[in-house]
mmCIF file with all atom_site columns, C-alpha atoms in Angstrom:
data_model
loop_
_atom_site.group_PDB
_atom_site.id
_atom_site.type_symbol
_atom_site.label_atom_id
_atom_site.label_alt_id
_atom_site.label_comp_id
_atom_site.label_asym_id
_atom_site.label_entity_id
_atom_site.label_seq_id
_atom_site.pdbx_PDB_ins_code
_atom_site.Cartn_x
_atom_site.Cartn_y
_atom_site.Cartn_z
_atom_site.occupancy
_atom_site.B_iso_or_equiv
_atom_site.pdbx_formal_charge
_atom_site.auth_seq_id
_atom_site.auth_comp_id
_atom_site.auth_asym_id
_atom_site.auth_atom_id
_atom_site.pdbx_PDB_model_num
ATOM 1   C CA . UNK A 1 1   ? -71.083 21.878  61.242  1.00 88.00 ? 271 UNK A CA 1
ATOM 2   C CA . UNK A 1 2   ? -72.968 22.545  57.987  1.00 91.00 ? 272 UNK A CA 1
ATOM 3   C CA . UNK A 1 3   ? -69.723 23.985  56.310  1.00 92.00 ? 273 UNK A CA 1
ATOM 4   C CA . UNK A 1 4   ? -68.113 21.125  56.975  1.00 93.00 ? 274 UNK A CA 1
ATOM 5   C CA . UNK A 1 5   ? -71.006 18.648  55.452  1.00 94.00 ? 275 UNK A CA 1
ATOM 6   C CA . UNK A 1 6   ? -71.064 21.519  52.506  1.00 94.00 ? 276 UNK A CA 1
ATOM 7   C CA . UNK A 1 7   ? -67.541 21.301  51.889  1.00 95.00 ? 277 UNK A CA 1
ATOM 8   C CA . UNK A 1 8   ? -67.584 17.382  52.120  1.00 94.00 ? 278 UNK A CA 1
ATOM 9   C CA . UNK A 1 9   ? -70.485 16.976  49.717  1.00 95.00 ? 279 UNK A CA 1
ATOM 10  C CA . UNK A 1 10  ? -68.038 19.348  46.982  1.00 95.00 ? 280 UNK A CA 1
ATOM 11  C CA . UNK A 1 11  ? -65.400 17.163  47.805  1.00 96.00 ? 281 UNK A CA 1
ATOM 12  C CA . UNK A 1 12  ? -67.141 13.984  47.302  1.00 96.00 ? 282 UNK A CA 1
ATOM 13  C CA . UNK A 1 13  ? -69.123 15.731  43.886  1.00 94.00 ? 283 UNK A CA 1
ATOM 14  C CA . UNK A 1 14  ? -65.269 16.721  42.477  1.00 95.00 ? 284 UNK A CA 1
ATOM 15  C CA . UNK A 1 15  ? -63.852 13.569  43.583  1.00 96.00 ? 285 UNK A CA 1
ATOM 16  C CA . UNK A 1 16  ? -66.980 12.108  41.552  1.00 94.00 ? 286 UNK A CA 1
ATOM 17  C CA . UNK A 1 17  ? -66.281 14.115  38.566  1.00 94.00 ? 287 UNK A CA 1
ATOM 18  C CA . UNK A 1 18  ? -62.291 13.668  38.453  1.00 95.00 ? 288 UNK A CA 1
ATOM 19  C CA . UNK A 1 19  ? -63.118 9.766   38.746  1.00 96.00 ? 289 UNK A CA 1
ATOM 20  C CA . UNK A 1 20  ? -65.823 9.796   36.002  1.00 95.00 ? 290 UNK A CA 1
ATOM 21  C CA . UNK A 1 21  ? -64.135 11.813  33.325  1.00 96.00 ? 291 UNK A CA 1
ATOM 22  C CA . UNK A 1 22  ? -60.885 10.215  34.136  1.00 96.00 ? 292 UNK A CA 1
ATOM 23  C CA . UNK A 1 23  ? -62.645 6.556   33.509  1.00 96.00 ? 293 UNK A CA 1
ATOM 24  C CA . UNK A 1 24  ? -64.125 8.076   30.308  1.00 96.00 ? 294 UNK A CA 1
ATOM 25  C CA . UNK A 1 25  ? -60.639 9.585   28.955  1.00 96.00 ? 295 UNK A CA 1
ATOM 26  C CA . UNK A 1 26  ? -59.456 5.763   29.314  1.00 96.00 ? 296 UNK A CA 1
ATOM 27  C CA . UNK A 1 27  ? -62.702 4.118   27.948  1.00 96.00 ? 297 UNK A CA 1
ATOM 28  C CA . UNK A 1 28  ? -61.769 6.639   24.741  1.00 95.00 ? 298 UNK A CA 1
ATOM 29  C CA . UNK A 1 29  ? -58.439 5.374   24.776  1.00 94.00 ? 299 UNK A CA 1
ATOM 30  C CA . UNK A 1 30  ? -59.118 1.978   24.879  1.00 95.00 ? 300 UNK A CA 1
ATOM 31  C CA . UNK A 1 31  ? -61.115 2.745   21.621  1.00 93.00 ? 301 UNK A CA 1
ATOM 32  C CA . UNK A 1 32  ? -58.146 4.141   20.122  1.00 91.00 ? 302 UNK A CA 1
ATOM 33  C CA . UNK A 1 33  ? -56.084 1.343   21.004  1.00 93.00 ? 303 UNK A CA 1
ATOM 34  C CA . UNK A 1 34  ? -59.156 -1.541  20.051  1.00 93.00 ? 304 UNK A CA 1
ATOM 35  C CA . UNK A 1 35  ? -58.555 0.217   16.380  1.00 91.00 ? 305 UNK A CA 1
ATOM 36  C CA . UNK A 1 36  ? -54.722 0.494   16.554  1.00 90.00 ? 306 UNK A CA 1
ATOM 37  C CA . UNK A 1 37  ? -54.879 -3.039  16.828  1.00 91.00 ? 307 UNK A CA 1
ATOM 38  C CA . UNK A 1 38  ? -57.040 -3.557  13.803  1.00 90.00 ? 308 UNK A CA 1
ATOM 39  C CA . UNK A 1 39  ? -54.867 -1.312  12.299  1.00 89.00 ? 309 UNK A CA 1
ATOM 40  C CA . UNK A 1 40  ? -51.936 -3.499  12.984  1.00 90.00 ? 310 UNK A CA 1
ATOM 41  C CA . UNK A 1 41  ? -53.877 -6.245  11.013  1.00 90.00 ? 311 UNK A CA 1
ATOM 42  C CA . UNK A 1 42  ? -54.968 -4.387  8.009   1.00 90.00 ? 312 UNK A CA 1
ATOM 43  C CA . UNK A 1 43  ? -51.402 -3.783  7.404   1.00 91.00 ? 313 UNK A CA 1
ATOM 44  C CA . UNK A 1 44  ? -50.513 -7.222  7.243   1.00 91.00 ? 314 UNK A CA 1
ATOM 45  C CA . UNK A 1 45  ? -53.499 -7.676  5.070   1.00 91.00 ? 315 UNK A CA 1
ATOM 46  C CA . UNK A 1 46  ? -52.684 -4.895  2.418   1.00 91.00 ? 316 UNK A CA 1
ATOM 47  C CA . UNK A 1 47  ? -49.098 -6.364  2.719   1.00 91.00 ? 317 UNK A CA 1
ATOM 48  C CA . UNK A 1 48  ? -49.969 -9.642  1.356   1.00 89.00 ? 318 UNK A CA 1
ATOM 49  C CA . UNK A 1 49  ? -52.704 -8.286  -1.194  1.00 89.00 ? 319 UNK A CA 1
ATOM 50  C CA . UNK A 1 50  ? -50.129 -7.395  -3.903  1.00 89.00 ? 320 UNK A CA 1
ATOM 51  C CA . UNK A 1 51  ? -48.089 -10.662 -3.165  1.00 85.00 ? 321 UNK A CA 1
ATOM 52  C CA . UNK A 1 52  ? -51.343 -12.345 -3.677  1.00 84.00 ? 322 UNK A CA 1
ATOM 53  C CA . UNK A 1 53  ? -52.205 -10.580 -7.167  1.00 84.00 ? 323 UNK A CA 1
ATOM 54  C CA . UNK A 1 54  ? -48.771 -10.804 -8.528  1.00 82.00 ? 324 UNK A CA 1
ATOM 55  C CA . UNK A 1 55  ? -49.101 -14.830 -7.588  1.00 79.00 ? 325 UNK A CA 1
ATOM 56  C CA . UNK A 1 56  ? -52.554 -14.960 -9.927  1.00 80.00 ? 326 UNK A CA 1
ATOM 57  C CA . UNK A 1 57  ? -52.205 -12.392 -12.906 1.00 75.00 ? 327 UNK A CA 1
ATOM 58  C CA . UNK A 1 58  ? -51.156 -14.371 -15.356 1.00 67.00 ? 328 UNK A CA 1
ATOM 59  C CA . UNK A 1 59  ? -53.171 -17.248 -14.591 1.00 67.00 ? 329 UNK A CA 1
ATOM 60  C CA . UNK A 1 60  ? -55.924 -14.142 -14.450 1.00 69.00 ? 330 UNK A CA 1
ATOM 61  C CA . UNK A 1 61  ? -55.862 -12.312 -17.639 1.00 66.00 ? 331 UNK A CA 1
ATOM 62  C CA . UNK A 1 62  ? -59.511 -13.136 -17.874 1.00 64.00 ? 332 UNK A CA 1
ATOM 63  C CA . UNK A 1 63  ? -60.166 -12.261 -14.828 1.00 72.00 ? 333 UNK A CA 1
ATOM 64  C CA . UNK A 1 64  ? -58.686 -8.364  -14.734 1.00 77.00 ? 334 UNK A CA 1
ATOM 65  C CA . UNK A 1 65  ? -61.584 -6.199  -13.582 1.00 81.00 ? 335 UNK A CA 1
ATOM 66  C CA . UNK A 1 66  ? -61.000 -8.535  -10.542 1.00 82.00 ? 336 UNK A CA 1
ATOM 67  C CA . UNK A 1 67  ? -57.288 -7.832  -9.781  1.00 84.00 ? 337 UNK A CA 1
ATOM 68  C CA . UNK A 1 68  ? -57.680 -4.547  -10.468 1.00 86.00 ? 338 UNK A CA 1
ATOM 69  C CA . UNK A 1 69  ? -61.011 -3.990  -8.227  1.00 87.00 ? 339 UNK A CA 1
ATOM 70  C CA . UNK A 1 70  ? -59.050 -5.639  -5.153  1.00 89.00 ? 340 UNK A CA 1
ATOM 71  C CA . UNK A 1 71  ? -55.913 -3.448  -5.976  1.00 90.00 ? 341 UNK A CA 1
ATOM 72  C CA . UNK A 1 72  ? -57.902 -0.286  -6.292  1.00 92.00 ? 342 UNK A CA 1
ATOM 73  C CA . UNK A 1 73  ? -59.666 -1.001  -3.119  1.00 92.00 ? 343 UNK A CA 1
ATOM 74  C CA . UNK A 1 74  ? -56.144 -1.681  -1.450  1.00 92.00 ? 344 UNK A CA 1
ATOM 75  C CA . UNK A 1 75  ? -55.090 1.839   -2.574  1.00 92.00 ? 345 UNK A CA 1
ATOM 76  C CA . UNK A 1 76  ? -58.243 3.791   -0.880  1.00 93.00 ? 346 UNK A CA 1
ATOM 77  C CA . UNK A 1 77  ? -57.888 0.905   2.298   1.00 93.00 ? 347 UNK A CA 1
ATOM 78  C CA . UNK A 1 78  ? -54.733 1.832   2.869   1.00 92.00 ? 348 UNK A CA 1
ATOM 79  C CA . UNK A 1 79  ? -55.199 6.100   2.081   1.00 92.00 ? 349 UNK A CA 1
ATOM 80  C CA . UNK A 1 80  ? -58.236 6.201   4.838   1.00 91.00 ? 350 UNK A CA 1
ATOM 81  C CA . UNK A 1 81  ? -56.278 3.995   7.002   1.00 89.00 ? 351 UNK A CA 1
ATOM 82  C CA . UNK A 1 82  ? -53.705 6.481   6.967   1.00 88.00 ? 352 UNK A CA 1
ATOM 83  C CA . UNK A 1 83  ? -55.948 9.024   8.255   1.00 89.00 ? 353 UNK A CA 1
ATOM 84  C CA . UNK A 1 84  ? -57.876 7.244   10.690  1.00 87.00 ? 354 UNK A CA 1
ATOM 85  C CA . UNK A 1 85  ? -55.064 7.044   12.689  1.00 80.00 ? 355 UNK A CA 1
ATOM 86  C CA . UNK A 1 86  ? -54.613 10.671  13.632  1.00 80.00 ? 356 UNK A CA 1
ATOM 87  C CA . UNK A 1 87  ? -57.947 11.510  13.351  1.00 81.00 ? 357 UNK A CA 1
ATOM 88  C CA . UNK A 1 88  ? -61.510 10.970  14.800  1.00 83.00 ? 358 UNK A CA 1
ATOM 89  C CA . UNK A 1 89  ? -64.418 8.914   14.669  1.00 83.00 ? 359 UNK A CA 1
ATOM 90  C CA . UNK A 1 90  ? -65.783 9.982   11.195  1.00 86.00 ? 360 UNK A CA 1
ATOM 91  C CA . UNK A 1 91  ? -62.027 9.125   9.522   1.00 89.00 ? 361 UNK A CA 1
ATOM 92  C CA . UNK A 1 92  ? -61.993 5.575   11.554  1.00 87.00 ? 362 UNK A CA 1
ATOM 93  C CA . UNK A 1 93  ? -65.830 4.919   9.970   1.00 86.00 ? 363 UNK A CA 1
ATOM 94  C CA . UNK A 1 94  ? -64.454 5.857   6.778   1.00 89.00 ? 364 UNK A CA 1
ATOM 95  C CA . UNK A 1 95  ? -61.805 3.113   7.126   1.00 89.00 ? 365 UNK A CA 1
ATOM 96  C CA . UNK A 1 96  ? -63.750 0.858   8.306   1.00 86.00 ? 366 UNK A CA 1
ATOM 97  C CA . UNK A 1 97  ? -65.901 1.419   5.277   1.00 89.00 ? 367 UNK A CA 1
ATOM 98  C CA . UNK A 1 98  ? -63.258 1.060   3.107   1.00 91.00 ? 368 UNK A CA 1
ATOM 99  C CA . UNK A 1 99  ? -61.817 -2.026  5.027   1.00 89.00 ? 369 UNK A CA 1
ATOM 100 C CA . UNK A 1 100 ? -65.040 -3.236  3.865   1.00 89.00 ? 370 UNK A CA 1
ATOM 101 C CA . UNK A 1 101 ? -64.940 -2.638  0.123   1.00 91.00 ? 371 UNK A CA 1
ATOM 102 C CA . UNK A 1 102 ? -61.537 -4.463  0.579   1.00 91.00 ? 372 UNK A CA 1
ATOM 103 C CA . UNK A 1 103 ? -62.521 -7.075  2.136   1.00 88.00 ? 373 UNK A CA 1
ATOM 104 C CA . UNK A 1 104 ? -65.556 -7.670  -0.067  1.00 89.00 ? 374 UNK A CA 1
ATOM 105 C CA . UNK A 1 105 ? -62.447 -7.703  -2.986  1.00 89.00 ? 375 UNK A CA 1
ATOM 106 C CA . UNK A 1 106 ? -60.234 -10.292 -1.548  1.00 88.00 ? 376 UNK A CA 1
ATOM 107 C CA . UNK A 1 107 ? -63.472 -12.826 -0.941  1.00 87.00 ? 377 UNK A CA 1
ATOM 108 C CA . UNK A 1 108 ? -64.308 -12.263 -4.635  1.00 85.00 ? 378 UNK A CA 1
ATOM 109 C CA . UNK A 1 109 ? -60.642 -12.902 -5.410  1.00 85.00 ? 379 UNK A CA 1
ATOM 110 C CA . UNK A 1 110 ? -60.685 -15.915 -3.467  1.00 84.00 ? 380 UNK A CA 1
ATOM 111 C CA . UNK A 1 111 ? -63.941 -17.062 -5.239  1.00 83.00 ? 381 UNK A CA 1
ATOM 112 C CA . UNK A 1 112 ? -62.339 -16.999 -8.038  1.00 79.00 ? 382 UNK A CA 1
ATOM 113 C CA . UNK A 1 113 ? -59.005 -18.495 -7.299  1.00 81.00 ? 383 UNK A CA 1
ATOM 114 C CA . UNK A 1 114 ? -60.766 -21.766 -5.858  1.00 81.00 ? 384 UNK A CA 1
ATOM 115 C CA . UNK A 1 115 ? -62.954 -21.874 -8.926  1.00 79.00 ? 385 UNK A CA 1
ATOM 116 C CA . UNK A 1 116 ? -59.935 -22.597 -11.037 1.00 76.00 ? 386 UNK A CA 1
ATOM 117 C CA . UNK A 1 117 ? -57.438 -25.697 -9.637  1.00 76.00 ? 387 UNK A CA 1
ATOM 118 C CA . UNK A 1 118 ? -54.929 -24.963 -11.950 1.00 74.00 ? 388 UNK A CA 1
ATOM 119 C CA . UNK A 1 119 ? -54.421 -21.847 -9.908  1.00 74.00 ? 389 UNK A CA 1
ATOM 120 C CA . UNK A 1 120 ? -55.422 -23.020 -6.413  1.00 71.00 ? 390 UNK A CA 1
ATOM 121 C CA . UNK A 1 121 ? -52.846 -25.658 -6.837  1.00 71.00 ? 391 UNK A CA 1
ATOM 122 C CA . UNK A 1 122 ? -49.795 -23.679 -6.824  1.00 72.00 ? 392 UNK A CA 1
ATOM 123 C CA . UNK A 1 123 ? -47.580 -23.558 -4.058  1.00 74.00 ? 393 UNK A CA 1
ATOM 124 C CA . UNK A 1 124 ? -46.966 -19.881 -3.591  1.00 78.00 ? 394 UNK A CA 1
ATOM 125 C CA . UNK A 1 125 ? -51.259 -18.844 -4.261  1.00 81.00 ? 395 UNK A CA 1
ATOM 126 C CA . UNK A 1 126 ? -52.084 -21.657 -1.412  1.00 81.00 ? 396 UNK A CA 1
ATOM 127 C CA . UNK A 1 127 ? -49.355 -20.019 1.105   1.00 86.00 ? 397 UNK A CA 1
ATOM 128 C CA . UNK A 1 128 ? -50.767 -16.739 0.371   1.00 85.00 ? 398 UNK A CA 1
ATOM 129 C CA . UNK A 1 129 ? -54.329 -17.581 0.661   1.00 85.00 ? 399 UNK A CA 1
ATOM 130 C CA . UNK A 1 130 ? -53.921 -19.471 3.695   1.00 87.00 ? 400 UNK A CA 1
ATOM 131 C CA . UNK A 1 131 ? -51.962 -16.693 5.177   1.00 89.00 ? 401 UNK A CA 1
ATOM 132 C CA . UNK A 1 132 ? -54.788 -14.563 3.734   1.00 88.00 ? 402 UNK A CA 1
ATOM 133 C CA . UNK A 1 133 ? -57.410 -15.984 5.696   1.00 87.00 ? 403 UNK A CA 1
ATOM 134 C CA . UNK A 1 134 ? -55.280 -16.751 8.773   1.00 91.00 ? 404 UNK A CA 1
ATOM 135 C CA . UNK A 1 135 ? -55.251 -12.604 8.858   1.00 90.00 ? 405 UNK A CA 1
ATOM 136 C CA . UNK A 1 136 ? -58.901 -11.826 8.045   1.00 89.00 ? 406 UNK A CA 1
ATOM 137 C CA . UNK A 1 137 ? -59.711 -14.359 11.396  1.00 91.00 ? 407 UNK A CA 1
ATOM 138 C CA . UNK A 1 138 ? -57.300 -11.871 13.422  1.00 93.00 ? 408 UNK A CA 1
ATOM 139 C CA . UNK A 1 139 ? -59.024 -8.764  11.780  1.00 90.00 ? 409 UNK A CA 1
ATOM 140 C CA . UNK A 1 140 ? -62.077 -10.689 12.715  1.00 89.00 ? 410 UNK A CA 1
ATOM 141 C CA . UNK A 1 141 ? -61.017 -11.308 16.504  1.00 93.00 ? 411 UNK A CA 1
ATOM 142 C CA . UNK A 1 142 ? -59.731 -7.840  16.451  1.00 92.00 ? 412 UNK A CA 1
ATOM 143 C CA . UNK A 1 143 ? -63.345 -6.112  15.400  1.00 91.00 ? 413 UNK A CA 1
ATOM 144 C CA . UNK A 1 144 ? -64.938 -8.056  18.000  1.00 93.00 ? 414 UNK A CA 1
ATOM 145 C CA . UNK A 1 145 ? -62.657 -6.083  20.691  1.00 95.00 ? 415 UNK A CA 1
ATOM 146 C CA . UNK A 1 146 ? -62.974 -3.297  19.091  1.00 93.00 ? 416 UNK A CA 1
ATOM 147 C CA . UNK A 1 147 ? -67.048 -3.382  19.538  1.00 94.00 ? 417 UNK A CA 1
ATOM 148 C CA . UNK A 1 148 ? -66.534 -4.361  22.808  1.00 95.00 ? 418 UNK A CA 1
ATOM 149 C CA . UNK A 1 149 ? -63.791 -1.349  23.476  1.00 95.00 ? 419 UNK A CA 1
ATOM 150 C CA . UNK A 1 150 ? -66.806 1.050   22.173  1.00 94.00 ? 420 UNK A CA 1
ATOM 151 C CA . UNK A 1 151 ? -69.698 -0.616  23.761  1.00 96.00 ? 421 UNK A CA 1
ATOM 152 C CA . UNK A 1 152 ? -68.137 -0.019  27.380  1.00 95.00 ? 422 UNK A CA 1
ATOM 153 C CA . UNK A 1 153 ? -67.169 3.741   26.359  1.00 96.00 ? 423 UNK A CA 1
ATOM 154 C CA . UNK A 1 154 ? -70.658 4.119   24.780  1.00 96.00 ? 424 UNK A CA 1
ATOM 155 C CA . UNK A 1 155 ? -72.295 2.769   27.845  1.00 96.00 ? 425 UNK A CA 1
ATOM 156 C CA . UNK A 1 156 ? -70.151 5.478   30.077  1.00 95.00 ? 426 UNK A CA 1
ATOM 157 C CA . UNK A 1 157 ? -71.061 8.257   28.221  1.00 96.00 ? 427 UNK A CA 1
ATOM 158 C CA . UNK A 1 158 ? -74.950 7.809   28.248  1.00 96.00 ? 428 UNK A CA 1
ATOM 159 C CA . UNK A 1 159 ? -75.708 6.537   31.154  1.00 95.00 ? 429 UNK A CA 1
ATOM 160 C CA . UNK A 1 160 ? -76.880 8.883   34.441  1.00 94.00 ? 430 UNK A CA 1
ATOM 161 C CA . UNK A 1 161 ? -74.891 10.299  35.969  1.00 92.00 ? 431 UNK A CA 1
ATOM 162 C CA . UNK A 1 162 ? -71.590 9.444   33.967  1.00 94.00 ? 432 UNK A CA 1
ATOM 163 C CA . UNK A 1 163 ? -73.684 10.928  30.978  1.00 95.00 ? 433 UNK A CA 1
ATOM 164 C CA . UNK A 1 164 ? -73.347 14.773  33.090  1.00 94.00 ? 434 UNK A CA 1
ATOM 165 C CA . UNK A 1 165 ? -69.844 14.728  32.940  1.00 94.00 ? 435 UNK A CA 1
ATOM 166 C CA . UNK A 1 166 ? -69.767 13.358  29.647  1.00 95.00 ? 436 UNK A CA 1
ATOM 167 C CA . UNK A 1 167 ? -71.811 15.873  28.150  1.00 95.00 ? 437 UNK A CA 1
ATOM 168 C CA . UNK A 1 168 ? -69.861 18.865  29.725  1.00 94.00 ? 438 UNK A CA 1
ATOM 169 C CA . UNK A 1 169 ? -66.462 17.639  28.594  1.00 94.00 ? 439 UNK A CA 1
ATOM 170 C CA . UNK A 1 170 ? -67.433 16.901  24.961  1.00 94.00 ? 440 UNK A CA 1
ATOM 171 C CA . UNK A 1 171 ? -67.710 12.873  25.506  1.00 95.00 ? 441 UNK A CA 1
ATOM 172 C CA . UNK A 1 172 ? -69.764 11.526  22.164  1.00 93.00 ? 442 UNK A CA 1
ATOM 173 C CA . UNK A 1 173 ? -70.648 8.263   21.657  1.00 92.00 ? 443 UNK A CA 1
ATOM 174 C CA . UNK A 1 174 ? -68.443 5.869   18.785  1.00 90.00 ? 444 UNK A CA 1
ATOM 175 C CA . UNK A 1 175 ? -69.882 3.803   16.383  1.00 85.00 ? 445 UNK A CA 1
ATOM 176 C CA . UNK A 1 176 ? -69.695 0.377   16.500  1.00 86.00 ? 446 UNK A CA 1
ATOM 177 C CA . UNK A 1 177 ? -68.047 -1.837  13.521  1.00 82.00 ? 447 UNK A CA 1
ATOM 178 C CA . UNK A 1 178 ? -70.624 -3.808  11.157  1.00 76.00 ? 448 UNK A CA 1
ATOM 179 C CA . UNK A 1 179 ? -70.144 -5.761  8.421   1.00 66.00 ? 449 UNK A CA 1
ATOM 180 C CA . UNK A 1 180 ? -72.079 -4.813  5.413   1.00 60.00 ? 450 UNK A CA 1
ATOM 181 C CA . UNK A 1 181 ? -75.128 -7.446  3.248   1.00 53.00 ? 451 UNK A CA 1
ATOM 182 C CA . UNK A 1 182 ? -71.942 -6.986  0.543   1.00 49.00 ? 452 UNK A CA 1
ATOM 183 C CA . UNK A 1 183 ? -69.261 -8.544  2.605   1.00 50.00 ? 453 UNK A CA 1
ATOM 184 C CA . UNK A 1 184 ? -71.602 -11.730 4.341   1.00 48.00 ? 454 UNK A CA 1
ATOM 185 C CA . UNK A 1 185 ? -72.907 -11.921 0.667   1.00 47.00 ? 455 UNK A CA 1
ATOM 186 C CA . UNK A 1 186 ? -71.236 -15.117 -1.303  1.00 44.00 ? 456 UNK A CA 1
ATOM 187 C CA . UNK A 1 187 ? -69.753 -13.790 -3.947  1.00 46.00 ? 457 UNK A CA 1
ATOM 188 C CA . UNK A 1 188 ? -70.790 -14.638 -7.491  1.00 48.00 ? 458 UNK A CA 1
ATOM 189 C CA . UNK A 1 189 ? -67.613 -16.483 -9.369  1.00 44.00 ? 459 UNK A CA 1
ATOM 190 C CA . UNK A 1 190 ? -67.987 -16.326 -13.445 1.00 46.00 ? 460 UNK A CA 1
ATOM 191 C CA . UNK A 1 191 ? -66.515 -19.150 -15.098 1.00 44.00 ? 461 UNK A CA 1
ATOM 192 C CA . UNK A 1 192 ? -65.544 -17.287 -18.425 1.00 46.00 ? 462 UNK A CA 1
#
C-alpha cells in the first residue's frame, strides 16, 4: 500500500511540474506575442514617419535638427526593432528604449508642426498627423497588453511553488514597458 501512495504522490509531483512549466512556456509566449503586436504597430509608425517629414521639409528648413533628429531616431527604431524580434529580453528593452527616443521625436515634431498654421493647414500634414496619432493610441493600447502579458508571466515565475520549476528550467522574470520623464515631458517648441 505505501508503493502505491509513493508512486501516486510522483505522479501527482510530475503531473504538477509538466502543468507548471507548460503554463510558464505559454505565459513566455504570450510575452512574445504582447511585443509582436507592438511590433506590428511600430511598423506602421516608422512607415508613416518619412511620409510625414517629406510632407514638412520645406515648410521646415528652419527647423532641420528636428527632421533630422526624428529620422535618425527612425533609423536606430527600426535597426533594434529588427533584432528584438529574434532575440531576448535585453534586445526587446533595447527597442523599447529606442521606441522611446522615437517617440519623444515625433511629439517634438508635432510641437512644432501645430506651432506653425501655415503648415498644420495642409491637407496631406493633417492626414498624416492624424494617422500619426491614431497609431501612437494603438502602440499605446498595445503596451498596456504587453505589461499585462509580462505581469502574469512575472507573477508565475516568482511565486511558490511555480517559482521551483521556474528556477530549474531557466524561467527569468521580463521587464515591464515604461515610459520615460522625456516622453510625458511637453516638449519645448522654438518659434525661430
Amino acid at each position: 500500500m505505501e508503493v502505491w501512495i509513493a508512486i501516486g504522490a510522483v505522479v501527482l509531483l510530475a503531473l504538477y511540474a509538466i502543468t507548471t512549466y507548460n503554463g510558464l512556456v505559454g505565459r513566455r509566449n504570450g510575452v512574445r506575442n504582447a511585443f509582436a503586436q507592438i511590433s506590428v504597430q511600430l511598423k506602421r509608425r516608422h512607415d508613416l514617419v518619412p511620409n510625414l517629414v517629406a510632407a514638412v521639409r520645406d515648410a521646415m528648413a528652419f527647423e532641420r535638427e528636428t527632421l533630422e533628429a526624428v529620422v535618425a531616431a527612425r533609423g536606430r527604431a527600426i535597426s533594434a526593432n529588427e533584432r528584438a524580434t529574434t532575440g531576448g529580453a535585453a534586445e526587446r528593452s533595447a527597442a523599447l528604449a529606442a521606441e522611446r527616443e522615437l517617440g519623444a521625436g515625433l511629439g517634438r515634431l508635432l510641437a512644432v508642426v501645430e506651432a506653425y498654421p501655415e503648415i498644420r493647414s495642409g491637407a496631406h500634414v493633417s492626414e498624416l498627423t492624424e494617422e500619426l496619432r491614431s497609431t501612437e493610441n494603438r502602440i499605446a493600447f498595445a503596451r498596456q497588453h504587453y505589461n499585462d502579458s509580462i505581469q502574469s508571466y512575472n507573477d508565475r515565475v516568482q511565486m511558490f511553488p511555480s517559482n521551483v520549476i521556474a528556477g530549474m528550467f531557466g524561467f527569468r522574470t521580463e521587464a515591464f514597458f515604461q515610459v520615460d520623464e522625456a516622453e510625458t515631458a511637453v516638449p519645448a517648441v522654438s518659434l525661430r
